[in-house]
Amino acid sequence: MTQYAVVGDPIAHSKSPQIHALFAEQTGQAVDYNKHQVSAAEFKDFVLSFFADGGGGLNITLPHKEAAFSLAQQHSSQALLAKAANTLWMDNGELWADNTDGKGIVRDLHKNNGIELKGKRLLVLGAGGAARGALAALIETSPASVIVLNRTFSRARALQSDFSDAYLLEIYDYNHSDVQPCDVVINATSMSIGGAVPPVLPSLLADDCCCYDMMYGKEPTPFMQWARDNNARQVLDGLGMLVEQAAESFFLWRGVRPDTAPVISALRTQL
Ligand code: ATR
């Protein structure tokens, strides 16, 4: 059995061990996946000793994604754009970092839910870590345009600047009213946690719009409820993204792609 784990603080809530156990069972891979609560002060030593002991790979969650990025010697293009990593592994004595969150949301939208991104107008709400991770992959789908709205405009500007070599993001704050309607609207803010909805004008939803909340829960999130009230054609939560980003990590480590559909269904029934 090769050892894998997710590292964060807190970590008790993490569904990653269950997801990877289901992947391992389904694919017959010799994967033993655990979770570890590790403080910021202990993070570097933990990672280095995990791999020195022969560990196969780590997933990294809050608040260590930026530290994981900094610790690695080699980075995928998406980790470089996100400036954050959720997946680590060793190759030829070097620590590699990827960010599979973006691939996860793209696969959930496109493969699982049939949402076309190519040639579409994509709107991302928020400019924090979650938005960065998603945008790193969304810009590679050949959209017509990618618009970012954020409460703190300076943060959107910093994001635009970091992405400028790869893609010209359009950025606005929520008060801006001349943004044309968008085909896919992704809530990458943390506002659902507080039961609130980003102050987006309903006129930004195109007629056949898909609204996606990167959060998920037993009940529809406030943003999903808002999207339904404003006649979005498809309204989705982030459970599929969670499983897809895990599948991308599993694929990086093991070279085998698990079937995500039964795992998403299993997790859905447990919410
Ligand atoms: P994460 O890593 O989850 O993205 P984050 O980096 O703290 O967390 O980013 C949270 C995002 O939610 C930010 O875009 C934040 O907007 P600001 O940059 O203006 O802070 C957004 N957000 C959180 N609470 C908000 C609120 N009450 N109104 C509008 N945006 C909010």
mmCIF file of C-alpha atoms in Angstrom, residues 12 24 42 98 147 150 158 177 255 264-265:
data_model
loop_
_atom_site.group_PDB
_atom_site.id
_atom_site.type_symbol
_atom_site.label_atom_id
_atom_site.label_comp_id
_atom_site.label_asym_id
_atom_site.label_seq_id
_atom_site.Cartn_x
_atom_site.Cartn_y
_atom_site.Cartn_z
ATOM 1 C CA ALA A 12 -12.115 16.739 10.379
ATOM 2 C CA ALA A 24 -9.095 2.784 -4.808
ATOM 3 C CA GLU A 42 4.426 22.294 11.155
ATOM 4 C CA ASP A 98 -0.557 21.064 -9.393
ATOM 5 C CA ILE A 147 -15.499 38.348 -16.558
ATOM 6 C CA ASN A 150 -15.421 41.252 -6.949
ATOM 7 C CA ALA A 158 -4.284 41.921 -8.880
ATOM 8 C CA SER A 177 -24.092 47.836 -14.727
ATOM 9 C CA GLY A 255 -2.124 7.120 -13.929
ATOM 10 C CA ILE A 264 -20.731 11.654 -6.713
ATOM 11 C CA SER A 265 -23.986 9.713 -6.226
#
